[in-house]
Structure formats: structure tokens, C-alpha cells
PDB file of C-alpha atoms in Angstrom:
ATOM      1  CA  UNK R   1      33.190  -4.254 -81.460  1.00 58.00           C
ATOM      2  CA  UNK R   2      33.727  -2.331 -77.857  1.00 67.00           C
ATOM      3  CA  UNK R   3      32.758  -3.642 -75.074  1.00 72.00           C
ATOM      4  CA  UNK R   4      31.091  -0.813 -73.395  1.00 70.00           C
ATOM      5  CA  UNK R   5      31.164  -0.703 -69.349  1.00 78.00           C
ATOM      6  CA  UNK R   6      29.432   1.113 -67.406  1.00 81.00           C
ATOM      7  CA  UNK R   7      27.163   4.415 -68.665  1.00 83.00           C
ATOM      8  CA  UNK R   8      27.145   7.476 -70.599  1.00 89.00           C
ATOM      9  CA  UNK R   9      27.142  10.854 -69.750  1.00 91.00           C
ATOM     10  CA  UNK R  10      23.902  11.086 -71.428  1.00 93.00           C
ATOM     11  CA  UNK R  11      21.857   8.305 -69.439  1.00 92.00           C
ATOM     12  CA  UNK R  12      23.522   9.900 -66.165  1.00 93.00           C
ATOM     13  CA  UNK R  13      22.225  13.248 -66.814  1.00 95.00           C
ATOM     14  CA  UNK R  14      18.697  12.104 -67.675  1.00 95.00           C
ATOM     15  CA  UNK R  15      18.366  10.114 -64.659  1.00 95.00           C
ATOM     16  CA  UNK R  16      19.852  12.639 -62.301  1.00 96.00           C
ATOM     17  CA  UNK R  17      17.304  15.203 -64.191  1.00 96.00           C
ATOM     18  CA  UNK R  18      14.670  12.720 -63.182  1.00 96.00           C
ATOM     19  CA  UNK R  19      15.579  12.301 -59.662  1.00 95.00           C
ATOM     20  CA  UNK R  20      15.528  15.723 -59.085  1.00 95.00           C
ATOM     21  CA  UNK R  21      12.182  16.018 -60.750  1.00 95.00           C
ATOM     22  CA  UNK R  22      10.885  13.606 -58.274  1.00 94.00           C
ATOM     23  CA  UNK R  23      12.395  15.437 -54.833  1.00 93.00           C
ATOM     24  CA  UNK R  24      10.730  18.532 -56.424  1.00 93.00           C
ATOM     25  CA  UNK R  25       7.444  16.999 -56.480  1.00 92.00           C
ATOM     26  CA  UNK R  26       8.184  14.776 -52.864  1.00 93.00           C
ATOM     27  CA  UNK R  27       9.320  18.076 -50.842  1.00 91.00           C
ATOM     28  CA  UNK R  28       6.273  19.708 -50.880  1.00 89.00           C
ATOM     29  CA  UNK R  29       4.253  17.056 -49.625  1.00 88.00           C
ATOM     30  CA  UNK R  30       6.678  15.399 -47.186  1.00 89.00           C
ATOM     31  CA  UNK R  31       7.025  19.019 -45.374  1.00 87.00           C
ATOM     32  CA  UNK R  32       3.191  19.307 -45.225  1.00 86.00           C
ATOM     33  CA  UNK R  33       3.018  15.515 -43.525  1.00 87.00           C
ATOM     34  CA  UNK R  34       5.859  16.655 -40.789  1.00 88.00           C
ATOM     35  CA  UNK R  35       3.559  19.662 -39.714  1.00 83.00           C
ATOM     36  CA  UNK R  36       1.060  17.726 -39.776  1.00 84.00           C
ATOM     37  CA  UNK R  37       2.619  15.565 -37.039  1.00 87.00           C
ATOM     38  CA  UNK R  38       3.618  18.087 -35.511  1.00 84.00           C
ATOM     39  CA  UNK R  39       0.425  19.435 -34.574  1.00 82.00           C
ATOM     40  CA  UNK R  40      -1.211  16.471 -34.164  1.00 83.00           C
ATOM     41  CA  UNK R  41       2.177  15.898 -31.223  1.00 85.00           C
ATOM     42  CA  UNK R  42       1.111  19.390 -30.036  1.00 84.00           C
ATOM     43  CA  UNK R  43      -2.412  18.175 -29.755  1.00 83.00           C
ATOM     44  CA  UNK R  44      -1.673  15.974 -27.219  1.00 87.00           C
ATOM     45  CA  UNK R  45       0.796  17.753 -25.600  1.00 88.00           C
ATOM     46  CA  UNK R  46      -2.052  19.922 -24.971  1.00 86.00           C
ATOM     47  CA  UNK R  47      -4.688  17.178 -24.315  1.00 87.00           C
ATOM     48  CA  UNK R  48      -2.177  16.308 -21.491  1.00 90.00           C
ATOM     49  CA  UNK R  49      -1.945  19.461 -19.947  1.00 89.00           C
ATOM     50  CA  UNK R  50      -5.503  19.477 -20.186  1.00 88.00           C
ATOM     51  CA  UNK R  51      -5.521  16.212 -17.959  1.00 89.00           C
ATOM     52  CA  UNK R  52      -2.681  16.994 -15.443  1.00 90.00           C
ATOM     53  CA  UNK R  53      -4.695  20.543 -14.558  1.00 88.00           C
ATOM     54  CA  UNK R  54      -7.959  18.336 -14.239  1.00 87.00           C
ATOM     55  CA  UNK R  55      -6.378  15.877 -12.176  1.00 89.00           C
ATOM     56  CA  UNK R  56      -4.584  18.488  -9.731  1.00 88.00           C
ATOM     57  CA  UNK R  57      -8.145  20.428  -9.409  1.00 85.00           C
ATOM     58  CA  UNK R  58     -10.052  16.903  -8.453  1.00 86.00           C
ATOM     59  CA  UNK R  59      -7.556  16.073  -6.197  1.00 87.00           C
ATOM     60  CA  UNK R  60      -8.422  16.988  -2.434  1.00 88.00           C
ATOM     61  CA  UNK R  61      -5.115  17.616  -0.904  1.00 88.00           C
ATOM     62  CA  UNK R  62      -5.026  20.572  -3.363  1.00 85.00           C
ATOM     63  CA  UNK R  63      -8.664  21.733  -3.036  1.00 81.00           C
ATOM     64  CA  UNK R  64      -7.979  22.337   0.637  1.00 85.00           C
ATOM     65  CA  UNK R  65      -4.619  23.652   0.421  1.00 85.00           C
ATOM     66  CA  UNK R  66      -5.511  27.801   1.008  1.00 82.00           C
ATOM     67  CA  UNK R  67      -3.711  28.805  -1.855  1.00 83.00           C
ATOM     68  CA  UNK R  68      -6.076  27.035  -4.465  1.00 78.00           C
ATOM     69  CA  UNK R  69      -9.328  29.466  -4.001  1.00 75.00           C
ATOM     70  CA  UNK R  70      -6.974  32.167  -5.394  1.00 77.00           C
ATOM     71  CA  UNK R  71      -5.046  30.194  -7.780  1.00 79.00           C
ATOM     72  CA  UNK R  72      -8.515  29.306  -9.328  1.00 78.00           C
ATOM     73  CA  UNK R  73      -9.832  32.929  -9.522  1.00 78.00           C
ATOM     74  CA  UNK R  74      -6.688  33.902 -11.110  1.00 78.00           C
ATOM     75  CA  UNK R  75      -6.830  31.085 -13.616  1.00 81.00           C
ATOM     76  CA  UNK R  76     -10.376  32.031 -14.833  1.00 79.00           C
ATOM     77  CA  UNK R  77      -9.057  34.788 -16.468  1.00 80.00           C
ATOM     78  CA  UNK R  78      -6.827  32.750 -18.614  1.00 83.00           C
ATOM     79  CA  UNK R  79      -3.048  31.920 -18.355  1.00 85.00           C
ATOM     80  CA  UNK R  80      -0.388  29.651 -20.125  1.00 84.00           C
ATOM     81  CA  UNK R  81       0.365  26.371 -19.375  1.00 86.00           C
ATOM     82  CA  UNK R  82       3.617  27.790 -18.465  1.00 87.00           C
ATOM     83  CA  UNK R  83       2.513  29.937 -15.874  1.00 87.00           C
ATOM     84  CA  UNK R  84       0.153  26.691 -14.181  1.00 86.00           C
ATOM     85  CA  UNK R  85       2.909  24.350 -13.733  1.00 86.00           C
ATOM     86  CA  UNK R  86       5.679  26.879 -12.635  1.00 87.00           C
ATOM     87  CA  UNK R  87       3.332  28.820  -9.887  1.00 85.00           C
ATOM     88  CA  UNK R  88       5.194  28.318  -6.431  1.00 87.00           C
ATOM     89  CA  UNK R  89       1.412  27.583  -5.258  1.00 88.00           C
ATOM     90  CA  UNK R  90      -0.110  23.928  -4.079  1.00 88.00           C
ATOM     91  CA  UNK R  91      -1.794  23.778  -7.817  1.00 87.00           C
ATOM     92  CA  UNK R  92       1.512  24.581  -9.805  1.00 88.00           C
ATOM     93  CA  UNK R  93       3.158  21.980  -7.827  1.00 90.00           C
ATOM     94  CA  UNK R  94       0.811  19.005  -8.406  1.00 91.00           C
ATOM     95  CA  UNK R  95       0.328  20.087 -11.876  1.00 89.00           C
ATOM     96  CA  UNK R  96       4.271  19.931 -12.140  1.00 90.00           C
ATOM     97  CA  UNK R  97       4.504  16.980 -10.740  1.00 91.00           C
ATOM     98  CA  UNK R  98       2.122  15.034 -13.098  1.00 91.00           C
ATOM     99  CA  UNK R  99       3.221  16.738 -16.045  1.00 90.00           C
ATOM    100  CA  UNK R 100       7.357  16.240 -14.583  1.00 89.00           C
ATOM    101  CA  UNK R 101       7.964  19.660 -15.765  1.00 89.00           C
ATOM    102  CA  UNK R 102       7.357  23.184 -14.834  1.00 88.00           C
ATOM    103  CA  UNK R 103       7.465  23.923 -18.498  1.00 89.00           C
ATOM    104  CA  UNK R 104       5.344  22.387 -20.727  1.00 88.00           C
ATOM    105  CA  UNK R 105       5.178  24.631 -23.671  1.00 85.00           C
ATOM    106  CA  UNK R 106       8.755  24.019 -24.372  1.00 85.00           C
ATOM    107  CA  UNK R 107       7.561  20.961 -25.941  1.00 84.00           C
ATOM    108  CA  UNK R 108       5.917  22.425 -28.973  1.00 85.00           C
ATOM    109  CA  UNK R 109       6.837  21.369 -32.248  1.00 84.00           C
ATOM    110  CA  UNK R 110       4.855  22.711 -34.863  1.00 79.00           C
ATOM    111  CA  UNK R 111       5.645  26.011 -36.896  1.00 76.00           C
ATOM    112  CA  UNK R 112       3.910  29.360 -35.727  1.00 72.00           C
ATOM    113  CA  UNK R 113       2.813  27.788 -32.241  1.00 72.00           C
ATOM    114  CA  UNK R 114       1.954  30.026 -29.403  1.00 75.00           C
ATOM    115  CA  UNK R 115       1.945  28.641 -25.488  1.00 82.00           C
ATOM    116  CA  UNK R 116      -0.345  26.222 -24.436  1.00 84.00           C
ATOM    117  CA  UNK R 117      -2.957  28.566 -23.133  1.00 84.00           C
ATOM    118  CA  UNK R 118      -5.648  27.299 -20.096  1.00 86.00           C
ATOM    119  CA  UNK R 119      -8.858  28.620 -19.010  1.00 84.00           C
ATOM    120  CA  UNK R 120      -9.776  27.420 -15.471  1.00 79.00           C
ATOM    121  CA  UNK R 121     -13.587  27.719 -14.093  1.00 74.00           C
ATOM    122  CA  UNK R 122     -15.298  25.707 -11.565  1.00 67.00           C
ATOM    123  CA  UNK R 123     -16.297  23.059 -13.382  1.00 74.00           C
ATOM    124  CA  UNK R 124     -14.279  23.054 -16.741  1.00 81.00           C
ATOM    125  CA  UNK R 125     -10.723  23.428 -17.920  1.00 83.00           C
ATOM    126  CA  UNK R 126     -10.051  24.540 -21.160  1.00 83.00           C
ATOM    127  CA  UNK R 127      -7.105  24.255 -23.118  1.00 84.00           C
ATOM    128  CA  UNK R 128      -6.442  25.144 -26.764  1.00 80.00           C
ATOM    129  CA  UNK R 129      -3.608  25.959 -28.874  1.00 80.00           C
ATOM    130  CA  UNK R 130      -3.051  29.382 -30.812  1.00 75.00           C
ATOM    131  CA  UNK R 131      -1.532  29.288 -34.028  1.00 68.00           C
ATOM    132  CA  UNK R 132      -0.581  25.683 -34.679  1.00 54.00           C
ATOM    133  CA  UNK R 133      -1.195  24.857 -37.970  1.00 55.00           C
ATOM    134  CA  UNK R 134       1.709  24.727 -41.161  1.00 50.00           C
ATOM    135  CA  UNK R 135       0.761  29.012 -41.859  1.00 49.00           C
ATOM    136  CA  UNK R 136       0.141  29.761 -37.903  1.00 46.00           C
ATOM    137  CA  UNK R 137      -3.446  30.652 -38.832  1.00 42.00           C
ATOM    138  CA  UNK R 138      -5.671  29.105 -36.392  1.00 46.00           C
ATOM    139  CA  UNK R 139      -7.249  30.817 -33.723  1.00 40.00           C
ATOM    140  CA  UNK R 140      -7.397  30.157 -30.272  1.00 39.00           C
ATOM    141  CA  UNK R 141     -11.314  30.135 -30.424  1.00 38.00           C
ATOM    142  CA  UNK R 142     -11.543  27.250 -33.403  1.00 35.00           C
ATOM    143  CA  UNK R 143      -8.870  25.001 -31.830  1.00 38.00           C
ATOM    144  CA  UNK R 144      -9.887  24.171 -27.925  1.00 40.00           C
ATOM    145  CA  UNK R 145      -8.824  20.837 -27.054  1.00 40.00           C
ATOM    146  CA  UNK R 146     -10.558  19.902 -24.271  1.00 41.00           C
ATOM    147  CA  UNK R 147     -13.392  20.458 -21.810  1.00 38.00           C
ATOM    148  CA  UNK R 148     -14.613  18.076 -18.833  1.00 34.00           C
TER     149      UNK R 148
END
């Protein structure tokens, strides 16, 4: 009799055959959960922006400041993110400083994101992100994040 050590060939093959059956059947799904965090990081991202812009605006230092009335009008229109917390007004700077970047957008992570975009009125702020799920097929009007 031989005293066999170790495997075959055979018994290699089949279970490298059925590891790779498994990592096709994983991949899929794995890649799905990551965008899925992704988004959901966005998400807040954006439900942070949301709060730094609502902050700034309640804050009376910058409601005084002269610069504000026609920051505001401008923001009603709509904007990015971006363009909030780099203005070289008394908003974009308290907005900056909450957030601790002029930048905010460069946080994204998910696949087929746009900017975080804002809405400014009187009395709301509304922030939403366009294109953010796993085929960049949401619109901007289905996905708002956040209104006070």
C-alpha cells in the first residue's frame, strides 16, 4: 500500500471550480451592498450640508451681515453646495466653517453622483442629490433630503 499525502489534481480542480463558482455568485451582490453604502454616506453628507446652511441662515451675525439679503436671493434660484461654502460672502464663510471645508461635494462616493445641489428660500433649505443611485438614475426631484 502507498501512503498517499496530500491531494490530487482532481480534488484541487473541483474545489478551485467551486470557489470560483461562489465569487461569481458573491460579486454581484457585494458590489450592490458597497453602493448601497455609498449612497446612504452621500445621504448624509448631504443631510449635513443641509444642517450647516440652516445653521449659518439662523444665525444672527450672518443675517445682519449686508451681504446675506443678496446671497439669499441668489440662492433661491438654486446652486451647489460647492458654490455655498466657497462664496467669499458672510454666508459661504460660516457655512465653511461648520462644514470645515469650502468643498463639500468632493466627498461623494457613490457611482453617477452629481454635486450636492441647495435650494435656499426664506423659510426652507432644500438639499437633494442628483443621480446617486448604483445606475445614476435618480432624479433630483424624487431624492430631496431635507426641508426645515
Amino acid at each position: 500500500m502507498k501512503n498517499n499525502k496530500g491531494f490530487s489534481l482532481v480534488e484541487l480542480i473541483i474545489v478551485i471550480a467551486i470557489m470560483a463558482i461562489l465569487v461569481g455568485v458573491m460579486a454581484p451582490q457585494l458590489i450592490k451592498y458597497i453602493e448601497k453604502t455609498n449612497v446612504s454616506s452621500d445621504t448624509q453628507l448631504a443631510s449635513t450640508v443641509q444642517t450647516a446652511i440652516t445653521t449659518a441662515v439662523m444665525d444672527p451675525e450672518v443675517v445682519k451681515a449686508t451681504d446675506t439679503t443678496a446671497t439669499m436671493t441668489s440662492l433661491s434660484g438654486g446652486t451647489t453646495a460647492d458654490a455655498v461654502a466657497g462664496a467669499s460672502n458672510t454666508l459661504g464663510y460660516a457655512v465653511s466653517e461648520i462644514l470645515g471645508t469650502t468643498t463639500p461635494s468632493a466627498g461623494l462616493k457613490s457611482n453617477g453622483h452629481g454635486p450636492i445641489s441647495v435650494i435656499v428660500s426664506s423659510n426652507k433649505v432644500t438639499v437633494w442629490l442628483p443621480g446617486t443611485d448604483s445606475t445614476g438614475s435618480k432624479h433630483s426631484d424624487t431624492n430631496t433630503i431635507a426641508v426645515y
